[in-house]
Amino acid sequence: MTTTDEPRHRSALDDVARWLDDRLRLAEGSRRYWRKAFPAHWSFLIGEVALFSLVVLLFTGTFLAFFYVPDTRLVVYDGPYVPLQGQEISAAFDSTLRLSFEVRGGLVMRQIHHWAALVFVAAITVHMLRVFFTGAFRRPRELNWVIGVLLLLLAFGAGFTGYSLPDDLLSGTGLRIGYSVLLGIPFVGPLIGFIGLGGEYPGTDVLGRLHILHVMLLPAGLIGLVTAHLVILVRQKHTQKPSRKATNDNVVGEPLFPHQTLTSLALFAFTIAVLALLGGLFEINPVWLYGPYEPFQVFAPAQPDWYMGWLEGMLRLWPNWEFTVLGLTIPSTFLPGVILPGLIFTVVGAWPWIDARWITKDHDEHHLLQRPRDVPLRTGIGVGGLVFLLSIFIAGGNDVLASNTSTGLQTITAILRVATIAVPFLIGWIAYRMARGLKENELAVTAADPTRTEPASGPPR
Amino acid sequence: MAEPDRFPPATPAGGQTKADRWRRQREREDRAARWAAVCFLVAIVAALSLFAVYVSGGQVQLEGLALFVAFAGVGLGIAIWVRVIVGHEEVIEERYPMRSDDAEREAFEELYEATLGEAGVGGRRRFLVRLLTGAGASLGLALLIPIRSLGPGPENDLFRTEWDAGARVVDAEGEPLRAEDISPDQVVTVFPEGATGSADSQAILVGLRTDVETDLRQPTVDGIVVYSKICTHAGCPVGLYRAAVGELLCPCHQSTFGVYNGAVVLSGPAGRPLPQLPIALDDDGYLVALGDFVEPVGPSFWNMTRGGGS
Ligand code: HEM
Ligand code: HEM
Ligand code: FES
């Protein structure tokens, strides 16, 4: 660090700042936030990775949108990709091929966009796990948790709609499945499906609608909610790990300027760097190999993007129970495709209240983070839930698993069914026991040696 | 000198007891509340009637009316509410100069200097800031490059149309035209054969009267001239012909072009004449072009006189 006595000469930047302050009275606010404290722990950077991936998605997506044509009408392909020349394909697929082969820089943008989508959802998920297992969602941050869950839903929606746009064989298959699940909702399913697609599947309007959802409504929702998320974050200030200095009444961290600014800039650059590396070197969604979507064709193994895997797995695992009560048919897609995901999202969304009411029985304001061991029951349930999602995610690849292990598909599915029910309980229980053990050990040590100051994580419960 | 009081306090109205005034005010408010309620009720009815209109097949005037009544009802109800029931109230907010107080400003400037020092770039290491700015600017430039992917360069396209030596002059239906088909004062929108409807090749054929002196710049066939139909001002089709004065008139901003003098600009904002097509007759007596327009057609652009080198 260098500080010199020579006075800095006035730069143009200073003049601009003064000009702005003359009109907007910025000095006081700037001074307040200039040294805003950011707890220095890597786990707080995951949310920023999500933010930066979103920025990359917005920029690359805008580029793609200049070329993409949301139209299912057929055209004859006459581009440079030889195997498809002369074939009738949809204008949408044609525009995707044009982006991939003819537009200079188009393929790298498409691939970066797709990789960024995967990294985005991954970052959100990990960010959410950090918030969950440290109890950062507790009062007063319930609102940000709920906004987060909505963000997760929008991200799923953006991924699903984006994935359906190229109108290749795989995207059409995903859409077909989504539509079928929708159709299975009692009373309103068929109506919703027809309204959504503008007619019976596949309809002619579907791509136009997915497109406007994907490039306008969902991004607008994401940007709006992220803004709210961050405004609330600034208002409430960050949580922090308890320490001798960090208490419930302060925030100990690095200042916004210069430390956090530079750290975030570096992280931004790293995020773009990694996404560019992935997009440049690792082929993703080579739609020309899949070919255009034909309603009568499918290929195996048909695998969706990773974050859809658990929904797909649930459909694969569910037994073929299809029953009719009082003339009302409940298809075998309804419970696993609508009710269970709905239930999961509801429980996740309501977690801050479930946690306060039944687990910690604590409704006070908290700004200090917990360790997973501090609340064994929450940790157990969280781990169990994760294992459940993981095992239905694995079930989403039951065909791949079967062919790779040369076991029958039915056998694999049967094993996975049992595993999906039993293993989460088992592992959740183990996690619970371990957390309790660690906590009790610690309490015993502190009790035996009163000179040890324990991090102020509140009374044990 | 003390300013005369331009706003003396209102003197209390005489003859009325306080209770009287209070009661009258109450009655007024009750009446207003009833009217506001009526407005909201009407709005509810109008909004619900939209369902009926929709279910019975939709009808544009009714839809507009129902929406109007619904929103006007809500607006009116709220207006009555705020003006009569809520009434008038005045709050006074202090204003301060927009510029931060000197102390505030100095405090921030000090903090800024200090943290710049903390960032290690207070003095000697300014070059770090400069280089990072340079990297950011270069990346910004690199990110602009993909814009170039959005379209091809203009190449020669602004200097070329579909007209070519030997191209027959056809009308909008694609029918070739003979010189004897054209009578004086007749105008026909024409295209090169095979490119009917072409935006940049559209031209206007005019039959000239023989008793007027002409001053043309291109070879032409007895009494027939063909000009580009695209206005040299802002590109509208030059659609109107005033035969009496021999003027083509552009309807967009009223430029006029004299067809007997090589379509020079007679009035209006256009900056140059309509390019003229060199024409002749082919062996079968049909009108043909001798080549493309000599100058670029349509609105001018920066390098038009440098030529496209076609
Ligand atoms: C959170 C936000 C977003 C996610 C998760 C997302 C995800 C995706 C995915 C997975 C694809 C398929 C890519 C492929 O063909 O391999 C896609 C395609 C596309 N996205 Fe996005 N996207 C997001 C935001 C945006 C935005 C903001 C825009 C535009 C303003 C956009 C425009 C497009 C377009 C035009 C395509 C079709 C490109 C093509 O494959 O031909 N996306 N998106
Ligand atoms: C587009 C997606 C999201 C973005 C860009 C985002 C961004 C951020 C950022 C930058 C922070 C600051 C601290 C940190 O990074 O840990 C944060 C905090 C937080 N986020 Fe998110 N987030 C997203 C989604 C979510 C989701 C899915 C959840 C939970 C369901 C969530 C819940 C929270 C909570 C409760 C906090 C406050 C935690 C604290 O102060 O320790 N966020 N978010
Ligand atoms: S476009 Fe013809 S006068 Fe302006």
PDB file of C-alpha atoms in Angstrom, chain A residues 1-4 8-9 13-14 18 21-28 30-31 34-35 63 66-67 103-105 109 255 257-259 262 265, chain B residues 96-101 104-105 107-109 111-126 130 132 146-147 149-151:
ATOM      1  CA  MET A   1       0.000   0.000   0.000  1.00  0.00           C
ATOM      2  CA  THR A   2       1.389   3.330  -1.018  1.00  0.00           C
ATOM      3  CA  THR A   3       0.255   6.649   0.164  1.00  0.00           C
ATOM      4  CA  THR A   4       2.201   9.589  -1.064  1.00  0.00           C
ATOM      5  CA  ARG A   8      -3.458  13.862  -6.717  1.00  0.00           C
ATOM      6  CA  HIS A   9      -4.174  16.146  -9.578  1.00  0.00           C
ATOM      7  CA  LEU A  13     -13.443  11.809 -13.241  1.00  0.00           C
ATOM      8  CA  ASP A  14     -13.343  14.197 -10.290  1.00  0.00           C
ATOM      9  CA  ARG A  18     -18.529  17.031  -8.661  1.00  0.00           C
ATOM     10  CA  ASP A  21     -22.972  15.900  -6.746  1.00  0.00           C
ATOM     11  CA  ASP A  22     -23.976  19.469  -7.580  1.00  0.00           C
ATOM     12  CA  ARG A  23     -27.214  18.031  -8.935  1.00  0.00           C
ATOM     13  CA  LEU A  24     -27.933  14.872  -6.972  1.00  0.00           C
ATOM     14  CA  ARG A  25     -26.363  15.373  -3.542  1.00  0.00           C
ATOM     15  CA  LEU A  26     -24.421  12.156  -3.606  1.00  0.00           C
ATOM     16  CA  ALA A  27     -21.611  12.678  -1.139  1.00  0.00           C
ATOM     17  CA  GLU A  28     -23.417  11.540   1.988  1.00  0.00           C
ATOM     18  CA  SER A  30     -21.606   7.520  -1.236  1.00  0.00           C
ATOM     19  CA  ARG A  31     -19.687   7.888   1.976  1.00  0.00           C
ATOM     20  CA  TRP A  34     -18.194   3.323   0.162  1.00  0.00           C
ATOM     21  CA  ARG A  35     -17.017   1.209   3.068  1.00  0.00           C
ATOM     22  CA  PHE A  63     -27.183 -11.669 -29.736  1.00  0.00           C
ATOM     23  CA  PHE A  66     -31.169 -11.091 -33.490  1.00  0.00           C
ATOM     24  CA  PHE A  67     -31.035 -14.233 -35.608  1.00  0.00           C
ATOM     25  CA  VAL A 103     -23.062 -16.419 -38.552  1.00  0.00           C
ATOM     26  CA  ARG A 104     -19.535 -15.450 -37.639  1.00  0.00           C
ATOM     27  CA  GLY A 105     -19.172 -15.887 -33.890  1.00  0.00           C
ATOM     28  CA  MET A 109     -22.412 -17.352 -28.562  1.00  0.00           C
ATOM     29  CA  PRO A 255     -14.998  -2.697   2.585  1.00  0.00           C
ATOM     30  CA  PHE A 257     -13.980  -0.097  -1.939  1.00  0.00           C
ATOM     31  CA  PRO A 258     -11.417  -1.145  -2.855  1.00  0.00           C
ATOM     32  CA  HIS A 259     -11.493  -4.748  -1.652  1.00  0.00           C
ATOM     33  CA  LEU A 262     -11.890  -5.521  -7.032  1.00  0.00           C
ATOM     34  CA  LEU A 265     -14.567  -7.518 -10.726  1.00  0.00           C
TER      35      LEU A 265
ATOM     36  CA  TYR B  96     -31.945  22.185   0.706  1.00  0.00           C
ATOM     37  CA  PRO B  97     -29.479  23.040  -2.033  1.00  0.00           C
ATOM     38  CA  MET B  98     -28.750  20.004  -4.160  1.00  0.00           C
ATOM     39  CA  ARG B  99     -25.005  20.262  -3.737  1.00  0.00           C
ATOM     40  CA  SER B 100     -23.734  18.349  -0.734  1.00  0.00           C
ATOM     41  CA  ASP B 101     -22.609  20.448   2.196  1.00  0.00           C
ATOM     42  CA  GLU B 104     -19.898  16.151   3.552  1.00  0.00           C
ATOM     43  CA  ARG B 105     -18.101  16.606   0.320  1.00  0.00           C
ATOM     44  CA  ALA B 107     -15.337  13.976   4.090  1.00  0.00           C
ATOM     45  CA  PHE B 108     -16.097  11.858   1.062  1.00  0.00           C
ATOM     46  CA  GLU B 109     -13.186  13.219  -0.910  1.00  0.00           C
ATOM     47  CA  LEU B 111     -12.256   8.929   2.222  1.00  0.00           C
ATOM     48  CA  TYR B 112     -11.853   8.509  -1.507  1.00  0.00           C
ATOM     49  CA  GLU B 113      -8.244   9.614  -1.450  1.00  0.00           C
ATOM     50  CA  ALA B 114      -7.499   7.386   1.489  1.00  0.00           C
ATOM     51  CA  THR B 115      -9.097   4.312  -0.046  1.00  0.00           C
ATOM     52  CA  LEU B 116      -7.341   4.967  -3.307  1.00  0.00           C
ATOM     53  CA  GLY B 117      -4.178   4.816  -1.286  1.00  0.00           C
ATOM     54  CA  GLU B 118      -5.417   1.610   0.268  1.00  0.00           C
ATOM     55  CA  ALA B 119      -5.990   0.222  -3.208  1.00  0.00           C
ATOM     56  CA  GLY B 120      -2.316   0.804  -3.790  1.00  0.00           C
ATOM     57  CA  VAL B 121      -2.829   3.271  -6.594  1.00  0.00           C
ATOM     58  CA  GLY B 122      -2.699   6.588  -4.753  1.00  0.00           C
ATOM     59  CA  GLY B 123       0.532   7.705  -6.333  1.00  0.00           C
ATOM     60  CA  ARG B 124       3.142   5.607  -8.036  1.00  0.00           C
ATOM     61  CA  ARG B 125       0.901   2.794  -9.187  1.00  0.00           C
ATOM     62  CA  ARG B 126      -1.606   4.768 -11.173  1.00  0.00           C
ATOM     63  CA  ARG B 130      -4.720   2.871 -16.489  1.00  0.00           C
ATOM     64  CA  LEU B 132      -7.088  -2.113 -16.152  1.00  0.00           C
ATOM     65  CA  PRO B 146     -20.068  -9.494 -32.997  1.00  0.00           C
ATOM     66  CA  ILE B 147     -22.340  -6.653 -34.076  1.00  0.00           C
ATOM     67  CA  SER B 149     -22.099 -10.501 -37.713  1.00  0.00           C
ATOM     68  CA  LEU B 150     -25.549  -9.002 -37.954  1.00  0.00           C
ATOM     69  CA  GLY B 151     -25.352  -8.193 -41.639  1.00  0.00           C
TER      70      GLY B 151
END
